[in-house]
């Protein structure tokens, strides 16, 4: 039995997801590849967004992929870390903003 | 400043040891196809030359920089320098063949004491494009080099300069402390006399190569990013950016092994193998000459001591007809020139 849930080698085989359902798999990859093309946002900006999201959803495959992608695009480690702090701020903020609900509830319940 | 592999007496200073590493392990075990197997499958084996366009001459391994990735293992402690006699024989080749481009490389080619004489002579015989691969900092290294930009302009030299990134941190990490600031000063000096300006005939191109174990991104996008950043930060202009892949030899191979990136990097190169890039790799229209006059299919084969196939081995016995019939020498490092959009000293090839 495999001893870990994640294997870095699995990333290379991502495309094989289409093997058991080529129709849906191909639709996904068509969509995926279209998303990352140059558009109103540059491919470089999209790579940074992907890196930040990867950390938010804690996907180790995506972190590997978009760290490598960023380096290939000449993105600096300082830019990558700033993108992560954006993810961290939103993630932290998302917890804290619920504090308003908590405060309202406390205010309602307390004398 | 780090020392060359040769000075450190590293086993990787030995070309045979490098070739052994590149042939064994993951390739011998069949985990990855050899380069020969890959080009065989794509119908490109044997790799044959087209007509000669570029004579690339390595005029010496001496350099004022010691870059971490250097495939030449160049540095201040390397003393190999091309003699005037060999240069004269190279000029004869330029006179008598279809080669229209002279591509001078090193080390820092400007450090060869006969460099200026060689350029002047090549200029006199009307070579269409004389390229000098400059590390930029040499123009600021010593007063005797301060007039190099003017010398380049006088002979209409095509300057191709190394610049791994538009930020100080990434550049200095790869090429040495202070290299970025000196490179910026040199680029400003070149711009000041007309190099790199829009519509200027004084060509100034930059060479980007990744600062680590990853492949270069899209050349056109990288060029836009470089142009925007260098203009906004320093008011610097240049013409084209050549994005090169680091080949797994010499100091870059040493880095790959020490950082335990070697196997992953080879997997990346093999995975990115692009049959379309094979048709335009530099070895098909170039002859590379070493400081001591020996002939190679490319600068990388030169560093691996893999001379051209066939009877003709040296500039003193140069014979175009015999060389045209040769089979180009290949090994696993050739995956570096055929990954993605392909890579040669002239940038992407596909």
Coordinates of C-alpha atoms in Angstrom, one line a residue, chain A residues 12 38 44 71-77, chain B residues 165-167 170 214-217 222 225:
Chain A
X12 CA 3.3 14.4 -14.7
X38 CA -2.9 35.9 -22.6
X44 CA 2.2 36.2 -16.1
X71 CA 10.4 30.8 -12.4
X72 CA 10.2 30.1 -16.1
X73 CA 8.4 33.3 -16.7
X74 CA 11.0 35.3 -14.8
X75 CA 8.8 35.9 -11.8
X76 CA 10.9 36.7 -8.8
X77 CA 10.6 35.0 -5.4
Chain B
X165 CA 17.3 39.0 -15.2
X166 CA 16.2 42.6 -14.9
X167 CA 16.6 42.4 -11.1
X170 CA 18.7 37.2 -9.6
X214 CA 14.2 25.1 -14.8
X215 CA 13.6 25.8 -18.5
X216 CA 13.3 29.3 -20.0
X217 CA 9.8 30.7 -20.6
X222 CA 10.4 37.4 -21.7
X225 CA 9.1 41.9 -19.6

